[in-house]
Each structure stands twice: as structure tokens, then as C-alpha cells.
């Protein structure tokens, strides 16, 4: 059966609700094209989301969906995956969802190595609630709750997930759409917890508060600051701030939770029979 | 014929046995005394049954995971106590709004907060009813014996499947950890209910279109019928809809599908009610003390009776009213500062209602109930 990208998107829900210049729609488009490209049936795909602007992403997919609570997408997804190995499970999250209120679920999903693909559209603030700072707002940046500059330090999400045990970790941007598709496709095909961070932009809040000059200027700046891991590693330490590595940052074969759990079931059944 | 199995086990073990009998095959939880035996048994037994146990990072994630698993058509449960039940309130709302069957066993312990870790209490009655925000209904069952732990857990799964709703087992530390004889059912002895599945074509299926009974059939993730579960106020398709009349229709339906079926859902057990002048109304471990008090008072020729509530929510108001129709007064002993008594007063406002409360981490003893009864005369 030939599948088209339109099979995965709910045409009747378009145009989407996001502001002009927001990156979230770019990510949704990429995910839909990847699902079509991989030919994963819509009824074998489950999309879980949290709450936020990107938390609305599930509305646009003609797949199964679980629109839960802020930050909990991965916790819902973990229950889905644990009992349905045959389903492709994606958790689409904002930076508030994934890194801030849901940070605990993120590190544990990575550690537990559930076969879930987590995609974070990181726009460095809480878009939905009016542009407050999140755990990925860089130090010193202005938001609606850090008018004098953010006194906190931001997370490097990819490093966080690598540290937590994630086997597939990648970063991409809304400028590099083809690369984004390739990385998402690889993430979905990877057996185990896979993580893709999209360095997104929120021209409406973060961009305005920090006078970043609109969506085009923001995407141009993201493009300027993105480089390969190799190139980034060669930068002297003092030159690194502001720049970030993109592409596949970490790949490691690891046995996923469900495979491990099948061993548990086997052992349990063997010992049950003996007793 | 298969012989029923007789066992000597704890209330927690009985809850786990009930869950397995009901075909529950997924447990996600975070250990907490006095509920942890349920987790331990689930971790040991579920893999032998082809099921799965996952120990989550907290109780927020635990209830989220059982909701996720239930959406795949797998009967799912978790167990916790006060602090964990508090964390579960957020996603209990998702199970209510998203109409996802699941069972949450809350083994009550003393509070607030860490409280007298871990002494008995029965003080989560109102948290269980109203702990998650917004207008909603909830089903909560209250066992007072190990046998009831077993039977009510099976019933909890049946009700959750039938009404597409979360069901809480409001157990308590004493019932959960005492050991008694139980008779386990043989396969097929108790009817197990399954959620209604969609019957029409996948294209016509709407995740939240109710049948005439107010309950929408539920597809599973992986079915050709696409299931959309959402925590937001939604239309029948499962998309956010802020139209006031839609919002009201939804809230009303979610509420009514439980409250209008109170007759089917609620159960009370009555003792010595034929000629009772005073009725003790209570639940859980306190019902055991009250029954003992009733026996003693009856020996002295006093006309007292007992209602043991097996259902706390929806409140069995009609059944209580009917049972106490000829009583003069009611006495409500409970291990909290007076939560159940208010509901009894609301249901039986024409009666003289007395309260006996205790909130110090100790069980209520029969002698205290007898004394409270004497004081009320
Ligand atoms: C428990 C809880 N706390 C707070 C909120 C309010 N809230 C809704 S969305 C959101 C932030 C969303 O930010 P993010 O995840 O980065 O997504 P974005 O809107 O930027 O796409 C917050 C704080 C909530 N819904 N739930
Ligand atoms: Mg954000």
C-alpha cells in the first residue's frame, strides 16, 4: 500500500493554530512525512502529547492519540509501549513539557530505555502561557517572568539525555528540514529510547522579549549558531557559548525495556513451573 | 468441578489476587507503605501471566502509565497510599475526562502529608471524592475484610470497564495488612465485564460518542478504529471544543453516567436492621469494630444495627435512607475528624445523627463505639 503524507495529517484541522513563524508546524510536517516515508500504518502509531502550544500537535495527526497533562507525555507513552510492542510510540513535547515540569519523566524514560521516540520542539520558553522562562531559557535572556534577565542556567537537553542513558540522541533545527526528517526517521527506526531536540523559535514571545527581529531573523540566527558536532568540538571553550552541535550526537546499541522484560517473563514462567 | 481455593492472606494480597482474577495484566506504581505488598506481588505474578510490572519514577507517572496501557485494551492498576494518592490526583482527572478504565488502590494511612507513617486512618474520603479539580464523579469502593478486598477489586475492574471510568479502592492500613481466610473464586465463577468496543466501521468511529447509556464504546490503540484520548474539554471526536453547550453536555454526561447509576454501582451490607432503633454507619476496618459492638449491645438486649458501606462514592444515599427508614438515630464512627458523617447528615437530614471520630493513628475499638452510643442516648 502506498502511503501519502496526507494520510497522516488531518486536513480538516488545517490551518493550524500556531503563530506565524512558529517552528512547531515545521516539526509536525516533518514527523508526518517521516511516518509516511517509513510506511508505518496510522493505526499502529500512537502520538502522546503534553500541554502547551506544541502539546496541540496531536490534533493534526490522523493516528491514535493521547493528549495528557503538562509534562507527562512520556509517562503515558511508557504505559502504551510496555504493553504494545508492535506500536510506534511518539511523545511530542515542548521544552516546558520535556525539560521542566516533565524533566523527571524524561531522564527516567531514557534510563528505562523504553522504545519511544521523544521529539522536543524547544522554543526556549512557555509559549502557551505567555512566554515565561523554562529550563531551556538561556541565562540572562528576557521572558515575561525574567524581565531583568533569567537568573537561572539552562539545560543542554541532549547532554542531559545522553547522561540519563538515552541510546539515540540528535539535535536539529527548523532550517534544516531534510536533516530533521532523516534524524526523526532514524530515531523512530532505532530500537530503544530515542530523542530528537529541535531548536525552535517563538517569535511571538521569546523573540520579541529579546528583540531577535522576527521569525526569519530567528531562524537565520539558529542556522548561524548550529554546526556539526566535529566543528563544535574544535571551537575553543570561550567561543562555544551561543553555538550548538547538531546532527546525530549519540548512538549506542542498548537493549530496550520490552526486550529485557520478555526475559523477565521467561524467567518468571520458568520458576513458576518449577514451584 | 474445580474446587474453590481457600487461602490465609492479607488484604493487600487479596487485592492483588482480585486484580489477577479480573484479568488485570499491567501494573505501574511507586512503592509506599502500607500498599507495597501489592507492588511486590504484581512484580512477581504479572510476568508469569504474560503481563507487565513497571516501577515508575513517581505516582504521577504511575497513573499516567496505567492510563496509557489501558488505552491499549489491557486492564491496568496501581496501588499507593496518602502521599502517592495526592500525586495521582492530576492524572486521575485525565482518566475521568478521557474515560479510561483503570483501578487505583489507595491504602489509607494517617496524614496530612507524611503523617504518622504509617498508622491507620480513614481520612481520604473527601480527597478521593474531590481531590482532582473540577466537577466530576468518581467510583470508590471500601473493603472491610480480606474477602471484601478480593471481591471488591474484581468488582472495581468490572465497574471501571462498564462505566469507562477510573475506580478507586479505598482500603485502609489495617484491612490491608491483616490476614484472614479468603475463598478465591474458580475461573468463570464471577462474570468479568469488558469495555464496549466499537461495532461500526473505523471511519464512523468517534472516541467520545456515547450510546444511549451515556457510555462511549472504546477502541484500543492499534485497532483500525482510531482512539483519541484527551484531557481537554472535547467534542465527540475528541478534539478541544470550548463551545459552552458542548462543555456542559460533556461535564453533565461524565457526571451522570456515574451518579445516575448509583443503584447499580453502590452496595451496602446491613446487620440487625429489622428492629434497629440506632444504626451504626461506617466502613472499612471501623465496620469490623462496629459489628463487634453491635453483637455486644444486642447481647444486652439493645436494638442496634449496622450498615457497612462497601461503596463510598457515589454515595449510597438511597440505600442508606431505605435501610434506616425505621431507625430513630444514627451513629457514624470513623477514623478522621468527621468526613462520612456529613454525607450521612445530608442523606438522612430528618434523623438524629451522632458522630464518633478518632484521628490519632489508632483504630477505633468496639468499646469506644459502645461508649459513644451510650453517650448519645
Ligand atoms: C500542572 C500544570 N502546570 C502549569 C500548566 C500551565 N501551562 C500550560 S502549557 C505551559 C507551558 C508550555 O510550555 P512548553 O512545554 O515549552 O510548550 P510551548 O507552549 O512553548 O510549545 C504551562 C506552564 C499546566 N497546564 N499544568
Ligand atoms: Mg516551549
Short mmCIF file of N, CA and C in Angstrom, two decimals, chain B residues 2-6 17-18 21 147 150-152 154-155 182-192:
data_model
loop_
_atom_site.label_atom_id
_atom_site.label_comp_id
_atom_site.label_asym_id
_atom_site.label_seq_id
_atom_site.Cartn_x
_atom_site.Cartn_y
_atom_site.Cartn_z
N UNK B 2 -14.19 -27.56 39.61
CA UNK B 2 -12.98 -27.03 40.25
C UNK B 2 -13.34 -26.58 41.66
N UNK B 3 -12.51 -27.00 42.61
CA UNK B 3 -12.73 -26.60 44.00
C UNK B 3 -12.26 -25.18 44.22
N UNK B 4 -13.03 -24.40 44.98
CA UNK B 4 -12.57 -23.07 45.35
C UNK B 4 -11.33 -23.21 46.20
N UNK B 5 -10.41 -22.27 46.02
CA UNK B 5 -9.18 -22.30 46.81
C UNK B 5 -9.38 -21.44 48.05
N UNK B 6 -9.00 -21.98 49.20
CA UNK B 6 -9.09 -21.22 50.44
C UNK B 6 -7.69 -20.81 50.84
N UNK B 17 -4.80 -10.55 44.22
CA UNK B 17 -5.47 -11.74 43.69
C UNK B 17 -6.73 -11.35 42.91
N UNK B 18 -7.46 -10.41 43.45
CA UNK B 18 -8.67 -9.95 42.77
C UNK B 18 -8.34 -9.35 41.41
N UNK B 21 -7.49 -12.11 39.01
CA UNK B 21 -8.72 -12.82 38.63
C UNK B 21 -9.50 -12.01 37.58
N UNK B 147 -11.68 -10.80 52.50
CA UNK B 147 -12.57 -11.31 51.46
C UNK B 147 -13.12 -10.17 50.60
N UNK B 150 -10.70 -8.81 48.11
CA UNK B 150 -10.66 -9.66 46.91
C UNK B 150 -11.87 -9.38 46.01
N UNK B 151 -13.04 -9.45 46.60
CA UNK B 151 -14.25 -9.33 45.79
C UNK B 151 -14.42 -7.91 45.24
N UNK B 152 -14.11 -6.91 46.05
CA UNK B 152 -14.31 -5.54 45.57
C UNK B 152 -13.28 -5.14 44.53
N UNK B 154 -12.21 -7.19 42.19
CA UNK B 154 -12.79 -7.73 40.95
C UNK B 154 -13.92 -6.81 40.48
N UNK B 155 -14.73 -6.41 41.44
CA UNK B 155 -15.85 -5.53 41.12
C UNK B 155 -15.35 -4.18 40.59
N UNK B 182 -9.65 -16.29 53.05
CA UNK B 182 -10.45 -15.89 51.89
C UNK B 182 -10.74 -17.10 51.03
N UNK B 183 -11.87 -17.03 50.39
CA UNK B 183 -12.22 -18.08 49.43
C UNK B 183 -12.08 -17.46 48.05
N UNK B 184 -11.15 -17.99 47.28
CA UNK B 184 -10.92 -17.45 45.94
C UNK B 184 -11.89 -18.09 44.96
N UNK B 185 -12.34 -17.32 44.00
CA UNK B 185 -13.29 -17.83 43.02
C UNK B 185 -12.61 -18.77 42.03
N UNK B 186 -13.38 -19.70 41.53
CA UNK B 186 -12.87 -20.56 40.47
C UNK B 186 -13.07 -19.81 39.14
N UNK B 187 -12.28 -20.18 38.14
CA UNK B 187 -12.43 -19.48 36.85
C UNK B 187 -13.88 -19.56 36.36
N UNK B 188 -14.40 -18.45 35.94
CA UNK B 188 -15.77 -18.41 35.43
C UNK B 188 -16.83 -18.21 36.49
N UNK B 189 -16.45 -18.32 37.75
CA UNK B 189 -17.45 -18.21 38.82
C UNK B 189 -18.03 -16.79 38.90
N UNK B 190 -17.19 -15.80 38.63
CA UNK B 190 -17.67 -14.42 38.64
C UNK B 190 -17.59 -13.89 37.22
N UNK B 191 -18.63 -13.22 36.79
CA UNK B 191 -18.63 -12.66 35.45
C UNK B 191 -17.66 -11.49 35.38
N UNK B 192 -16.83 -11.50 34.35
CA UNK B 192 -15.89 -10.39 34.18
C UNK B 192 -16.39 -9.51 33.04
#
